[in-house]
Coordinates of C-alpha atoms in Angstrom, one line a residue:
M9 CA -11.5 22.2 -8.4
H10 CA -11.5 24.4 -5.0
R11 CA -12.4 22.5 -2.0
E12 CA -13.5 24.1 1.0
P13 CA -11.8 21.8 4.4
T14 CA -14.0 19.2 6.0
V15 CA -14.0 17.3 8.8
F16 CA -14.5 14.2 9.8
R17 CA -16.3 12.9 13.6
K18 CA -15.4 9.6 14.0
D19 CA -18.3 9.3 16.5
T20 CA -21.2 10.6 13.6
T21 CA -19.5 8.4 10.1
E22 CA -21.1 6.4 8.9
F23 CA -19.9 2.3 8.8
A24 CA -20.6 -0.3 6.0
A25 CA -20.2 -3.8 6.2
Y26 CA -17.3 -4.7 4.7
G27 CA -15.5 -8.5 4.3
E28 CA -17.6 -11.2 5.1
G29 CA -16.6 -14.5 7.3
P30 CA -16.4 -14.5 11.3
G31 CA -16.0 -11.8 13.0
E32 CA -16.7 -7.4 12.4
A33 CA -15.3 -5.5 9.7
S34 CA -16.5 -2.1 8.8
I35 CA -15.6 0.9 6.4
A36 CA -16.0 4.6 5.7
R37 CA -15.1 6.1 2.8
L38 CA -14.6 9.6 4.2
V39 CA -12.7 11.1 0.2
G40 CA -13.6 9.2 -3.3
P41 CA -12.9 10.4 -6.4
Q42 CA -16.3 12.9 -6.1
E43 CA -14.4 15.3 -3.7
S44 CA -10.4 14.7 -4.6
E45 CA -7.9 13.9 -7.9
T46 CA -5.5 12.7 -6.0
M47 CA -6.1 10.8 -2.5
G48 CA -8.9 8.5 -1.0
A49 CA -9.7 8.2 2.6
Y50 CA -11.5 5.9 4.7
L51 CA -12.1 4.9 8.2
A52 CA -12.0 0.7 9.2
R53 CA -12.6 -1.1 12.0
F54 CA -11.7 -4.8 13.0
N55 CA -12.8 -7.1 15.2
G56 CA -11.3 -10.4 14.0
R57 CA -12.5 -10.4 10.8
S58 CA -9.5 -10.9 8.0
V59 CA -10.5 -9.5 4.9
P60 CA -7.7 -10.5 1.8
W61 CA -7.3 -7.8 -0.7
T62 CA -4.7 -6.8 -3.0
V63 CA -4.3 -3.2 -3.4
R64 CA -4.2 -2.0 -6.7
Y65 CA -2.5 1.9 -4.8
D66 CA -0.4 2.9 -3.1
E67 CA -1.0 2.8 1.1
L68 CA -1.1 4.8 4.2
I69 CA -2.4 3.1 7.3
T70 CA -2.3 4.4 10.9
C71 CA -3.8 2.7 13.8
I72 CA -6.0 5.0 16.3
E73 CA -7.5 2.0 18.7
G74 CA -7.2 -0.9 19.5
A75 CA -4.7 -3.6 17.8
F76 CA -4.6 -4.1 14.3
R77 CA -3.0 -6.5 12.0
L78 CA -1.5 -7.3 8.7
R79 CA -0.3 -9.6 7.1
V80 CA 1.5 -10.6 4.3
G81 CA 2.7 -14.0 2.9
L82 CA 4.0 -15.1 6.2
I83 CA 4.6 -12.2 7.8
L84 CA 2.6 -10.4 10.5
H85 CA 2.4 -6.7 11.1
T86 CA 0.7 -5.4 14.2
L87 CA 0.1 -2.0 15.0
H88 CA -0.9 -0.3 17.9
P89 CA -1.9 3.8 18.2
G90 CA 0.0 6.1 16.3
D91 CA 2.1 3.7 14.6
V92 CA 1.7 3.7 10.8
I93 CA 2.6 1.1 7.8
W94 CA 3.1 2.2 4.0
I95 CA 1.7 -0.5 1.4
P96 CA 3.4 -0.3 -2.2
K97 CA 0.7 -1.2 -4.6
D98 CA 0.2 -4.8 -5.9
T99 CA 0.8 -5.9 -2.5
E100 CA -1.4 -9.1 -1.6
L101 CA -2.9 -9.2 2.4
A102 CA -5.1 -9.6 5.1
Y103 CA -6.4 -6.8 6.9
D104 CA -7.7 -7.9 10.7
G105 CA -7.6 -6.5 14.3
A106 CA -8.9 -6.5 17.8
D107 CA -11.3 -3.9 18.2
S108 CA -9.2 -1.5 16.2
L109 CA -10.0 1.5 15.0
V110 CA -7.6 2.7 11.9
F111 CA -7.4 5.2 9.2
I112 CA -6.4 4.8 6.1
A113 CA -5.1 6.7 2.6
I114 CA -5.0 5.7 -0.6
A115 CA -3.3 6.9 -3.9
P116 CA -4.4 7.0 -6.5
V117 CA -8.1 7.7 -6.1
D118 CA -9.0 6.9 -8.9
W119 CA -7.3 3.1 -9.1
R120 CA -10.5 1.5 -10.5
N121 CA -10.6 3.5 -14.1
R122 CA -7.2 3.3 -14.3
L123 CA -7.3 -0.2 -13.8
S124 CA -9.8 -0.4 -16.7
Q125 CA -8.1 1.6 -18.9
D126 CA -5.1 -0.6 -18.4
A127 CA -7.4 -3.7 -19.0
T128 CA -8.5 -1.8 -22.2
Q129 CA -5.2 -0.9 -24.0
V130 CA -3.4 -5.0 -23.8

């Protein structure tokens, strides 16, 4: 699969609502299984909405704007522009932030398929 490099502009990228509850959160998928066989990439905005999740993949998050918060159990990690956090597979967490924009990279990108295959093999 040969592909050309793709530029994503944050000002023209379409975001969709993410999570539920007070505050705001939105996410934009940049790279998914249709574009890559190995990694996924997203932009996400968080402003006062906590979004609980269990990652089923390794994840890297880079804070671009604002203050991004990641809660893992009782530990609260706060990232500022330029800070990066690595999150190992199967971590239970909650994403949050104050006027934050983050870049998220995940691997493997086909984690949903792998999870389904693992479930059928049990």
